Tab-separated table of C-alpha atoms in Angstrom:
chain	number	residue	atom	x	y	z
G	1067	UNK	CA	-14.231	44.176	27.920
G	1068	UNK	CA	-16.344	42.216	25.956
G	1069	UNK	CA	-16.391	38.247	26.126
G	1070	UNK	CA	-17.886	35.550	23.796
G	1071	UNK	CA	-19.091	32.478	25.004
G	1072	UNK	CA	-18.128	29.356	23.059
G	1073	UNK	CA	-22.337	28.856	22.407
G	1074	UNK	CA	-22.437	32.263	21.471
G	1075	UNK	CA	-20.011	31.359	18.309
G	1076	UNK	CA	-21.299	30.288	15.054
G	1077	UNK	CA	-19.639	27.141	13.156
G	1078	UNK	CA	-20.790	27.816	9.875
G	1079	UNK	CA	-19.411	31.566	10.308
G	1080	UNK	CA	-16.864	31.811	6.938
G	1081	UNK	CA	-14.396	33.440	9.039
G	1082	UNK	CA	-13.860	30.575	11.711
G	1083	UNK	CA	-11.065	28.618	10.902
G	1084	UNK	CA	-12.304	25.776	12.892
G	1085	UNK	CA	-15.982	25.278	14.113
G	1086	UNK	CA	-16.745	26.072	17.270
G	1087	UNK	CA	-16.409	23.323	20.109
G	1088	UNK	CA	-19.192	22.346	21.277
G	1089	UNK	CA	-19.627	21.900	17.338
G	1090	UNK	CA	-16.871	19.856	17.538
G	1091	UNK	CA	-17.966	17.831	20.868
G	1092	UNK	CA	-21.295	17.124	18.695
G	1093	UNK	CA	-19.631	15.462	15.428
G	1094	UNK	CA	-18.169	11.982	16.024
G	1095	UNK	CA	-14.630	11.656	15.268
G	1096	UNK	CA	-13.282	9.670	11.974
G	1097	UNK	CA	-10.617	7.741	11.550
G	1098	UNK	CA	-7.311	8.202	10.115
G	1099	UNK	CA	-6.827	7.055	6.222
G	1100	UNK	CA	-3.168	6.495	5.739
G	1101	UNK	CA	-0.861	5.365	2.516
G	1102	UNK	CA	3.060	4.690	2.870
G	1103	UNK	CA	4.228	4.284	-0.175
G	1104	UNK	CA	8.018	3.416	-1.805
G	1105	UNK	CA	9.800	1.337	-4.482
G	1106	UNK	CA	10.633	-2.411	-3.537
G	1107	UNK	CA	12.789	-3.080	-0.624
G	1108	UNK	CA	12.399	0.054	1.050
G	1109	UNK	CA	10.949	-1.279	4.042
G	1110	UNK	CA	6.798	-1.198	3.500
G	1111	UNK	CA	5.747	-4.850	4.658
G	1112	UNK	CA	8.272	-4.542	7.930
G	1113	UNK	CA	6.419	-0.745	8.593
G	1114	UNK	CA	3.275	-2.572	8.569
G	1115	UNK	CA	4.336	-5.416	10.820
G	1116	UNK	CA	5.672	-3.204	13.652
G	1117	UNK	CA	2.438	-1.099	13.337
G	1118	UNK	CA	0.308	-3.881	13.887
G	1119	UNK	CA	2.481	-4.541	16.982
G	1120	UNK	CA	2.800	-1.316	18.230
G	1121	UNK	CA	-1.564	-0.940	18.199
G	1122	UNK	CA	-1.701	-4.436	19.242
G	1123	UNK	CA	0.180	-3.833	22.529
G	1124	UNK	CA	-1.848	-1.423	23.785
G	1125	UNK	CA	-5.159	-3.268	23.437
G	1126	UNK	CA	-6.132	-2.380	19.962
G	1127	UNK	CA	-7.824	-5.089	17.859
G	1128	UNK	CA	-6.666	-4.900	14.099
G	1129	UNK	CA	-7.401	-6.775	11.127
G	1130	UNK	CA	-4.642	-7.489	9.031
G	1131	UNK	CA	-5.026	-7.919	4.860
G	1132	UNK	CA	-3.179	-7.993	1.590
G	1133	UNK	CA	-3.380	-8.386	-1.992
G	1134	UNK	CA	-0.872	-10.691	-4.072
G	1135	UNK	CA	1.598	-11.108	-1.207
G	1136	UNK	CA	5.378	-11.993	-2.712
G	1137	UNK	CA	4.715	-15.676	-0.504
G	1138	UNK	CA	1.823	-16.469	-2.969
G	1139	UNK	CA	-0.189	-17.611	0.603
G	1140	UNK	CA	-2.505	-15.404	2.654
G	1141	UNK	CA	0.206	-13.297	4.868
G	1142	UNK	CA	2.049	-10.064	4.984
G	1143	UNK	CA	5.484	-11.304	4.680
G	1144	UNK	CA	9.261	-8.649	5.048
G	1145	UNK	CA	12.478	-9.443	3.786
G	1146	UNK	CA	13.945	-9.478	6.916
G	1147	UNK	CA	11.448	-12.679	7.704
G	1148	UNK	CA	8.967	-11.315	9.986
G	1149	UNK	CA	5.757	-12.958	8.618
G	1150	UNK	CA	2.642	-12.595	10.016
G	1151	UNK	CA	-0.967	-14.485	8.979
G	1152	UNK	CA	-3.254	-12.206	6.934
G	1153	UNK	CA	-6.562	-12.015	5.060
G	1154	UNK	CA	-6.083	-12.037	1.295
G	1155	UNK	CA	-8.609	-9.681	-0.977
G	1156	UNK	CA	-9.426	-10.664	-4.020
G	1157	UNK	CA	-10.981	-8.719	-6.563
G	1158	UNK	CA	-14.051	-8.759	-5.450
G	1159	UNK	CA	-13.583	-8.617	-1.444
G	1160	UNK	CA	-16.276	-5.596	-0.566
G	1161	UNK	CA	-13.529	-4.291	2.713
G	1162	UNK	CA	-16.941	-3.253	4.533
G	1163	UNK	CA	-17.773	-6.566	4.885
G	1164	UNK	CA	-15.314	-7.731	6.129
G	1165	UNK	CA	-15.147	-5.791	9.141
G	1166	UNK	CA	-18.888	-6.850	9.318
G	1167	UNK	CA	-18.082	-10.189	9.971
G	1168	UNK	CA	-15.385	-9.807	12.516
G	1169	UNK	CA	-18.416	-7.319	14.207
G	1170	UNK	CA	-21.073	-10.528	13.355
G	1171	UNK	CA	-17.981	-12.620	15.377
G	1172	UNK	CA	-18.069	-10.538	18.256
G	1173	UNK	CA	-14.580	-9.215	17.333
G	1174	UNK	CA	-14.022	-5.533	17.452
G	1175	UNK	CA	-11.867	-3.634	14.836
G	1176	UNK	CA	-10.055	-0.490	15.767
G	1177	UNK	CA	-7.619	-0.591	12.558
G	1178	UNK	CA	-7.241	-2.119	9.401
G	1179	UNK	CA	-3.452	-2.823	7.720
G	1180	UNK	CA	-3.415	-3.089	4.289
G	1181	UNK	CA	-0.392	-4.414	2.732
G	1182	UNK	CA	0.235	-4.422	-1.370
G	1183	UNK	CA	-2.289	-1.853	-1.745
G	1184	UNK	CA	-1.276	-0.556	-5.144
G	1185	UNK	CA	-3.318	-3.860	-6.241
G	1186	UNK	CA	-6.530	-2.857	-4.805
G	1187	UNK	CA	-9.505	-1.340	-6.620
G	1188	UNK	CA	-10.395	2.264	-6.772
G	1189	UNK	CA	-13.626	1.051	-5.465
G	1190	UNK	CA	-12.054	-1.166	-2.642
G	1191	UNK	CA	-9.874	2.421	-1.714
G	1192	UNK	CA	-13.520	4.017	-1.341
G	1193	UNK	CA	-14.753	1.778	0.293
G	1194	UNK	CA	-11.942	1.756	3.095
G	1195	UNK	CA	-12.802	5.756	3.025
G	1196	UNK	CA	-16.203	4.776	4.368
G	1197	UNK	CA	-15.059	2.571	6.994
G	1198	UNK	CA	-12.397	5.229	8.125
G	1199	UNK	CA	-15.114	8.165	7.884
G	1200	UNK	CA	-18.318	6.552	9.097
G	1201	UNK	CA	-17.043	3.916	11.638
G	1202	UNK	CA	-13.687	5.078	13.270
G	1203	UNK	CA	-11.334	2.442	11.744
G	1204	UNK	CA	-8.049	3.820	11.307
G	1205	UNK	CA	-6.578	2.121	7.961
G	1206	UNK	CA	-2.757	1.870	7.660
G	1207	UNK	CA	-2.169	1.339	3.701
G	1208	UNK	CA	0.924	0.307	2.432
G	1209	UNK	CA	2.219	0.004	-1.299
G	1210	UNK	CA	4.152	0.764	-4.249
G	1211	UNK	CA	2.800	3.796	-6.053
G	1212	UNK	CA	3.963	3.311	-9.716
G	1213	UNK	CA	3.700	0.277	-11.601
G	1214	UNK	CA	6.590	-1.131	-14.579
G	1215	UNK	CA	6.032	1.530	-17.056
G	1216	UNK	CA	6.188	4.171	-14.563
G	1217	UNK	CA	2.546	4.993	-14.433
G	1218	UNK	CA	0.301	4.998	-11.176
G	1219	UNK	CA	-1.417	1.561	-10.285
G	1220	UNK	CA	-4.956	2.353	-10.157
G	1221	UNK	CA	-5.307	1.783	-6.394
G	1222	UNK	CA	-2.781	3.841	-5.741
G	1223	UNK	CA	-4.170	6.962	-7.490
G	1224	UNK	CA	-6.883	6.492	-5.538
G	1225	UNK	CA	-4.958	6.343	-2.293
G	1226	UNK	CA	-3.046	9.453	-3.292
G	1227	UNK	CA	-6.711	11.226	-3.899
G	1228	UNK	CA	-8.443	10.118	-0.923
G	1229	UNK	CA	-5.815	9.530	1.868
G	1230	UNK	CA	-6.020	11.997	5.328
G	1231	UNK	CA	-2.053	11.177	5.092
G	1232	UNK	CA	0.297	10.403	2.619
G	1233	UNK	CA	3.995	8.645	3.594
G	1234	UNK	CA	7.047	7.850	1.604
G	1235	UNK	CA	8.850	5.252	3.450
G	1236	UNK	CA	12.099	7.030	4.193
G	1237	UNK	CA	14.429	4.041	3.951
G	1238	UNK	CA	16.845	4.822	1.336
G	1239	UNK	CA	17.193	2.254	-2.028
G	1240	UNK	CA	19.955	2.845	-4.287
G	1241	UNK	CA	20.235	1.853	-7.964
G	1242	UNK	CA	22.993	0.003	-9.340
G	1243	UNK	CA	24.830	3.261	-10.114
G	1244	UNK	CA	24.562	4.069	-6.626
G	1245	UNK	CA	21.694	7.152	-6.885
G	1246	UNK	CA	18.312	7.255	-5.637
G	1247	UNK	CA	16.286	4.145	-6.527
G	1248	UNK	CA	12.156	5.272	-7.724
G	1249	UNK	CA	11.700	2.902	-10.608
G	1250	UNK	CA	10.644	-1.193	-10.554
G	1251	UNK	CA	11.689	-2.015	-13.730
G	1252	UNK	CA	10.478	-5.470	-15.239
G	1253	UNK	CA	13.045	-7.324	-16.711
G	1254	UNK	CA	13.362	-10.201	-18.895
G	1255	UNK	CA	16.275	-11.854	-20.855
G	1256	UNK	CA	18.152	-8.577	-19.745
G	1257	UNK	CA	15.691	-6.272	-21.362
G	1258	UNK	CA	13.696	-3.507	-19.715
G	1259	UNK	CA	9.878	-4.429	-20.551
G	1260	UNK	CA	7.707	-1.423	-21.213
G	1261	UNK	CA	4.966	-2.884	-22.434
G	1262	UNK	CA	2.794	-6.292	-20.630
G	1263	UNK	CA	-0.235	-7.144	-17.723
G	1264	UNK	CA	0.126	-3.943	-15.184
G	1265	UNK	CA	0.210	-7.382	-12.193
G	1266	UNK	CA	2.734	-9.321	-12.894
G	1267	UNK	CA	4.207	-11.247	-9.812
G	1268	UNK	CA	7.961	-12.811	-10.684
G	1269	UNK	CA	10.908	-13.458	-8.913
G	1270	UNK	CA	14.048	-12.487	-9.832
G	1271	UNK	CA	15.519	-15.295	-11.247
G	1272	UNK	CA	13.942	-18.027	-13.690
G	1273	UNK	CA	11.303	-19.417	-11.931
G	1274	UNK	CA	7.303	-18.901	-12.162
G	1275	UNK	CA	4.735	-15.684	-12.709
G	1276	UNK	CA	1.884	-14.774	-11.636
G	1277	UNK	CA	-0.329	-12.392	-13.889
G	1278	UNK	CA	-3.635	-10.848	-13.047
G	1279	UNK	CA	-5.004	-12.538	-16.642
G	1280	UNK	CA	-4.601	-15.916	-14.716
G	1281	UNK	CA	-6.772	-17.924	-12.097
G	1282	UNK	CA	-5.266	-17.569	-8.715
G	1283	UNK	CA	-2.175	-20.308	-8.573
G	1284	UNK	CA	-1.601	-20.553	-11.584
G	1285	UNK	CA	1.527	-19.532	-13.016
G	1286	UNK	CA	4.282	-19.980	-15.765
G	1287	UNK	CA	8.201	-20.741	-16.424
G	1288	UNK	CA	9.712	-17.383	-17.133
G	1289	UNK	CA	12.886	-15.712	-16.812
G	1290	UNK	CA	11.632	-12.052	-15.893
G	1291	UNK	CA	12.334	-10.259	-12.793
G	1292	UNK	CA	12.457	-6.943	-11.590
G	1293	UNK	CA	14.966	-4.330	-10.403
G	1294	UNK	CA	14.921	-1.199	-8.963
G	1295	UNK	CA	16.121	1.895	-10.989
G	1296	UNK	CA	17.033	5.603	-11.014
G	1297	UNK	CA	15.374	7.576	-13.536
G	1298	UNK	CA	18.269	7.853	-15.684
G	1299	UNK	CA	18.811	4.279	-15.989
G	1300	UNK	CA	15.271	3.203	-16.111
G	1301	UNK	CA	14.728	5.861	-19.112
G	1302	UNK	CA	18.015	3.785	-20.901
G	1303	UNK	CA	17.008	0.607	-19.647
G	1304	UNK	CA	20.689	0.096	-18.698
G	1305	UNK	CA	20.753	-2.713	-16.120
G	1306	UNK	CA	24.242	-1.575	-15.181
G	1307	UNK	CA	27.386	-4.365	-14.568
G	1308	UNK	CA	26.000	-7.088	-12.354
G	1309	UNK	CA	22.077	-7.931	-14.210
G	1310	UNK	CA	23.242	-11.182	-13.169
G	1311	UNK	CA	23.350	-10.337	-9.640
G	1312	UNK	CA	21.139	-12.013	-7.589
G	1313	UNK	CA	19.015	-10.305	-4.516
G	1314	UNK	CA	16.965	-7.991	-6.804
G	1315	UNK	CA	13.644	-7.954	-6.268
G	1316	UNK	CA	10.353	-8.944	-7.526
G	1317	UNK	CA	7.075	-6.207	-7.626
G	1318	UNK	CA	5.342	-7.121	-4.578
């Protein structure tokens, strides 16, 4: 009977599935790139709470950031009011460096959270590629994947191109009419937008906005708000029986 020793194997053979393991043993291993995505109220923010404190436990350090957080202030923030302290991006924020400090700090980073990540750049999606692939940081994204009109936020996209995994968050949200919820539609005096700024931050009741065409803080009066939708209704733009209803919610 003949034998083959593992050394004796060739990893660039086109018929191994796998490359051989001391080829394996040789290459460095990269970290995980991971987006879990959904429509509002489905749970995201709370996922990436309890995954921070699920690493955290067992002795992983993790950095914690978001983009246009719901709170308006520098935190990831769930509806079921776990809050916790976070770094905000802007549109600018080169993610690299960021991890470069905490390293400059003396602070190690195993894992990156990454809360409202549909608001992210393609670039800043990349560049959390590189830190997953060249420095073992395991990035946990989380976000909404399609924006008011229905189309993918740009970050997104990129998420769903690049990603090692991608996640819909399997808690279930439910239209008015009682089927499965995909759609945030933007609302405003009872009308289904389809037209405006892709970022728009709004509560759902009159109150204050937030669009990406103004300087961070500043904001004004409006009455729109958003509300999840089945595809049937958000192609009608029927709001069904209670548009007054409050507890909808906003994008973010």
């Amino acid at each position: 009977m003949t034998t083959l020793d593992e050394n004796d194997l060739d990893p660039t053979d086109a018929l191994s599935s796998v490359p051989a393991a001391g080829a394996r043993r040789a290459a460095p291993s990269a970290g995980r790139l991971k987006f879990c995505y959904g429509p509002m109220d489905c749970g995201k923010s709370t996922l990436a709470l309890q995954i921070n404190h699920n690493h955290a436990r067992q002795g992983r350090r993790g950095l914690l950031l978001v983009r246009h957080d719901r709170s308006g202030a520098p935190q990831i923030t769930s509806r079921i009011g776990i809050t916790s302290t976070a770094n905000e991006v802007g549109a600018d924020t080169d993610l690299r460096a960021l991890v470069k400090e905490q390293w400059a700090a003396g602070r190690h980073v195993d894992y990156l959270i990454v809360d409202e990540a549909q608001f992210l750049s393609p670039v800043q999606v990349e560049q959390l590629a590189e830190l997953a692939d060249d420095v073992q940081v395991d990035v946990y994204c989380f976000g909404i994947a399609t924006d008011f009109r229905s189309e993918l936020f740009p970050g997104a996209r990129r998420l769903f191109e690049l990603a090692d995994e991608l996640q819909p968050v399997q808690v279930e949200v439910l239209c008015w009419c009682g089927a499965a919820g995909r759609f945030n539609a933007r609302v405003r005096d009872g009308e289904v937008l389809r037209a405006g700024d892709t970022v728009v931050v709004a509560d759902t009741e009159p109150g204050m906005v937030e669009s990406s065409a103004m300087p961070p803080r500043e904001a004004e009066p409006t009455t729109m708000r958003y509300q999840v939708l089945c595809r049937r209704h958000y192609r009608l733009g029927h709001l069904g029986p209670a548009t007054a209803q409050h507890g909808q919610l906003r994008l973010t």
